[in-house]
Amino acid sequence: MQLKEKRFTTDILVIGGGFAGVFAAIRVKEQGFDVILVDKGAVGRSGQTPWVDSFHVFDEEKGHTREKWINAVNDKGEGINNIGFLDMLMYDSKSIFEELKGWGAVNNSRFGIILDRKVKEYGVDVISRTMITNLIKKNDRVVGAMGFPLDEEKTSIIINAKAVINCAGAGSYKAHGFPIQGLTFDGDAISYRVGAEIVGKELNDFHF
């Protein structure tokens, strides 16, 4: 079967339109780069993102201490968590939370629409309803990705980029009753197939 190809070229490709993808795309755009963001559904409204109902915010004014947070995450992650990621969370989470509040995305069930509006306000090119299935590798560097639009038959999309930021989500093992239809683990799969090392699998869940 011959597929019709759609080709795009950009400086930075961001895969995934959840919180991580939105902030990655905006921060890169603020540096003056061209950015394409691809999401398998709609920005802010696919994968696990629609189920977000709380934030882990490190705030010393509320009595949080580094020692308590590190011990708690070590306990929940059974000692395999990535302390470097936790450091970034403790350093950045409050300012990011305040930025989200400024957007009107906190305590708002329609936060996905706000995230979508924000990336477009910053001039990020968005390709929605397109499932990325493979990363393109050349000389040990990831230089793009390919996938398939859900609304166009016999069509493939190929995106060439100087760098790729994969925010597709690693999936998460959740408690019984949690909606699992969006947990595709596509972020893990496309990375693993090009030889990425899988690290930082804390599997944290702060439910009591």
PDB file of N, CA and C in Angstrom, residues 11-12 14 22-35 96 99 103 118-119 121-124:
ATOM      1  N   ASP A  11      12.712  23.699  13.900  1.00  0.00           N
ATOM      2  CA  ASP A  11      13.880  23.665  14.779  1.00  0.00           C
ATOM      3  C   ASP A  11      13.707  22.603  15.868  1.00  0.00           C
ATOM      4  N   ILE A  12      12.569  22.695  16.569  1.00  0.00           N
ATOM      5  CA  ILE A  12      12.321  21.809  17.706  1.00  0.00           C
ATOM      6  C   ILE A  12      10.961  21.134  17.529  1.00  0.00           C
ATOM      7  N   VAL A  14       8.195  18.991  19.606  1.00  0.00           N
ATOM      8  CA  VAL A  14       7.731  18.558  20.927  1.00  0.00           C
ATOM      9  C   VAL A  14       6.624  17.539  20.708  1.00  0.00           C
ATOM     10  N   VAL A  22       3.414  21.397  26.841  1.00  0.00           N
ATOM     11  CA  VAL A  22       3.030  22.803  26.710  1.00  0.00           C
ATOM     12  C   VAL A  22       4.152  23.710  27.210  1.00  0.00           C
ATOM     13  N   PHE A  23       4.681  23.410  28.391  1.00  0.00           N
ATOM     14  CA  PHE A  23       5.756  24.259  28.925  1.00  0.00           C
ATOM     15  C   PHE A  23       7.029  24.128  28.105  1.00  0.00           C
ATOM     16  N   ALA A  24       7.332  22.917  27.616  1.00  0.00           N
ATOM     17  CA  ALA A  24       8.525  22.753  26.770  1.00  0.00           C
ATOM     18  C   ALA A  24       8.397  23.600  25.510  1.00  0.00           C
ATOM     19  N   ALA A  25       7.244  23.532  24.854  1.00  0.00           N
ATOM     20  CA  ALA A  25       7.041  24.272  23.607  1.00  0.00           C
ATOM     21  C   ALA A  25       7.111  25.780  23.832  1.00  0.00           C
ATOM     22  N   ILE A  26       6.497  26.248  24.908  1.00  0.00           N
ATOM     23  CA  ILE A  26       6.498  27.689  25.183  1.00  0.00           C
ATOM     24  C   ILE A  26       7.897  28.182  25.533  1.00  0.00           C
ATOM     25  N   ARG A  27       8.612  27.431  26.366  1.00  0.00           N
ATOM     26  CA  ARG A  27       9.963  27.857  26.749  1.00  0.00           C
ATOM     27  C   ARG A  27      10.892  27.896  25.532  1.00  0.00           C
ATOM     28  N   VAL A  28      10.761  26.920  24.658  1.00  0.00           N
ATOM     29  CA  VAL A  28      11.593  26.904  23.453  1.00  0.00           C
ATOM     30  C   VAL A  28      11.224  28.066  22.540  1.00  0.00           C
ATOM     31  N   LYS A  29       9.926  28.328  22.407  1.00  0.00           N
ATOM     32  CA  LYS A  29       9.481  29.439  21.563  1.00  0.00           C
ATOM     33  C   LYS A  29       9.983  30.767  22.112  1.00  0.00           C
ATOM     34  N   GLU A  30      10.030  30.898  23.447  1.00  0.00           N
ATOM     35  CA  GLU A  30      10.541  32.124  24.063  1.00  0.00           C
ATOM     36  C   GLU A  30      12.013  32.354  23.730  1.00  0.00           C
ATOM     37  N   GLN A  31      12.726  31.282  23.394  1.00  0.00           N
ATOM     38  CA  GLN A  31      14.138  31.405  23.009  1.00  0.00           C
ATOM     39  C   GLN A  31      14.317  31.734  21.527  1.00  0.00           C
ATOM     40  N   GLY A  32      13.202  31.849  20.807  1.00  0.00           N
ATOM     41  CA  GLY A  32      13.269  32.270  19.417  1.00  0.00           C
ATOM     42  C   GLY A  32      13.324  31.149  18.392  1.00  0.00           C
ATOM     43  N   PHE A  33      13.079  29.917  18.808  1.00  0.00           N
ATOM     44  CA  PHE A  33      13.114  28.794  17.879  1.00  0.00           C
ATOM     45  C   PHE A  33      11.732  28.531  17.289  1.00  0.00           C
ATOM     46  N   ASP A  34      11.703  27.973  16.087  1.00  0.00           N
ATOM     47  CA  ASP A  34      10.454  27.461  15.525  1.00  0.00           C
ATOM     48  C   ASP A  34      10.119  26.147  16.214  1.00  0.00           C
ATOM     49  N   VAL A  35       8.835  25.962  16.540  1.00  0.00           N
ATOM     50  CA  VAL A  35       8.417  24.775  17.291  1.00  0.00           C
ATOM     51  C   VAL A  35       7.170  24.175  16.659  1.00  0.00           C
ATOM     52  N   ILE A  96       6.040  27.534  38.453  1.00  0.00           N
ATOM     53  CA  ILE A  96       5.188  27.014  37.371  1.00  0.00           C
ATOM     54  C   ILE A  96       3.728  27.021  37.804  1.00  0.00           C
ATOM     55  N   GLU A  99       2.438  30.414  37.544  1.00  0.00           N
ATOM     56  CA  GLU A  99       2.205  30.767  36.145  1.00  0.00           C
ATOM     57  C   GLU A  99       0.883  30.179  35.660  1.00  0.00           C
ATOM     58  N   TRP A 103      -2.629  31.998  34.263  1.00  0.00           N
ATOM     59  CA  TRP A 103      -3.347  31.671  33.029  1.00  0.00           C
ATOM     60  C   TRP A 103      -4.822  31.370  33.281  1.00  0.00           C
ATOM     61  N   LYS A 118      -2.898  28.825  25.026  1.00  0.00           N
ATOM     62  CA  LYS A 118      -1.610  29.431  25.360  1.00  0.00           C
ATOM     63  C   LYS A 118      -0.529  29.082  24.341  1.00  0.00           C
ATOM     64  N   VAL A 119      -0.431  27.800  23.956  1.00  0.00           N
ATOM     65  CA  VAL A 119       0.629  27.445  23.002  1.00  0.00           C
ATOM     66  C   VAL A 119       0.414  28.163  21.672  1.00  0.00           C
ATOM     67  N   GLU A 121      -1.101  31.107  21.340  1.00  0.00           N
ATOM     68  CA  GLU A 121      -0.775  32.513  21.561  1.00  0.00           C
ATOM     69  C   GLU A 121       0.718  32.767  21.390  1.00  0.00           C
ATOM     70  N   TYR A 122       1.524  31.797  21.784  1.00  0.00           N
ATOM     71  CA  TYR A 122       2.979  31.934  21.672  1.00  0.00           C
ATOM     72  C   TYR A 122       3.488  31.638  20.262  1.00  0.00           C
ATOM     73  N   GLY A 123       2.595  31.229  19.369  1.00  0.00           N
ATOM     74  CA  GLY A 123       2.997  30.973  17.995  1.00  0.00           C
ATOM     75  C   GLY A 123       3.546  29.587  17.741  1.00  0.00           C
ATOM     76  N   VAL A 124       3.263  28.657  18.637  1.00  0.00           N
ATOM     77  CA  VAL A 124       3.663  27.267  18.427  1.00  0.00           C
ATOM     78  C   VAL A 124       2.748  26.642  17.379  1.00  0.00           C
TER      79      VAL A 124
END
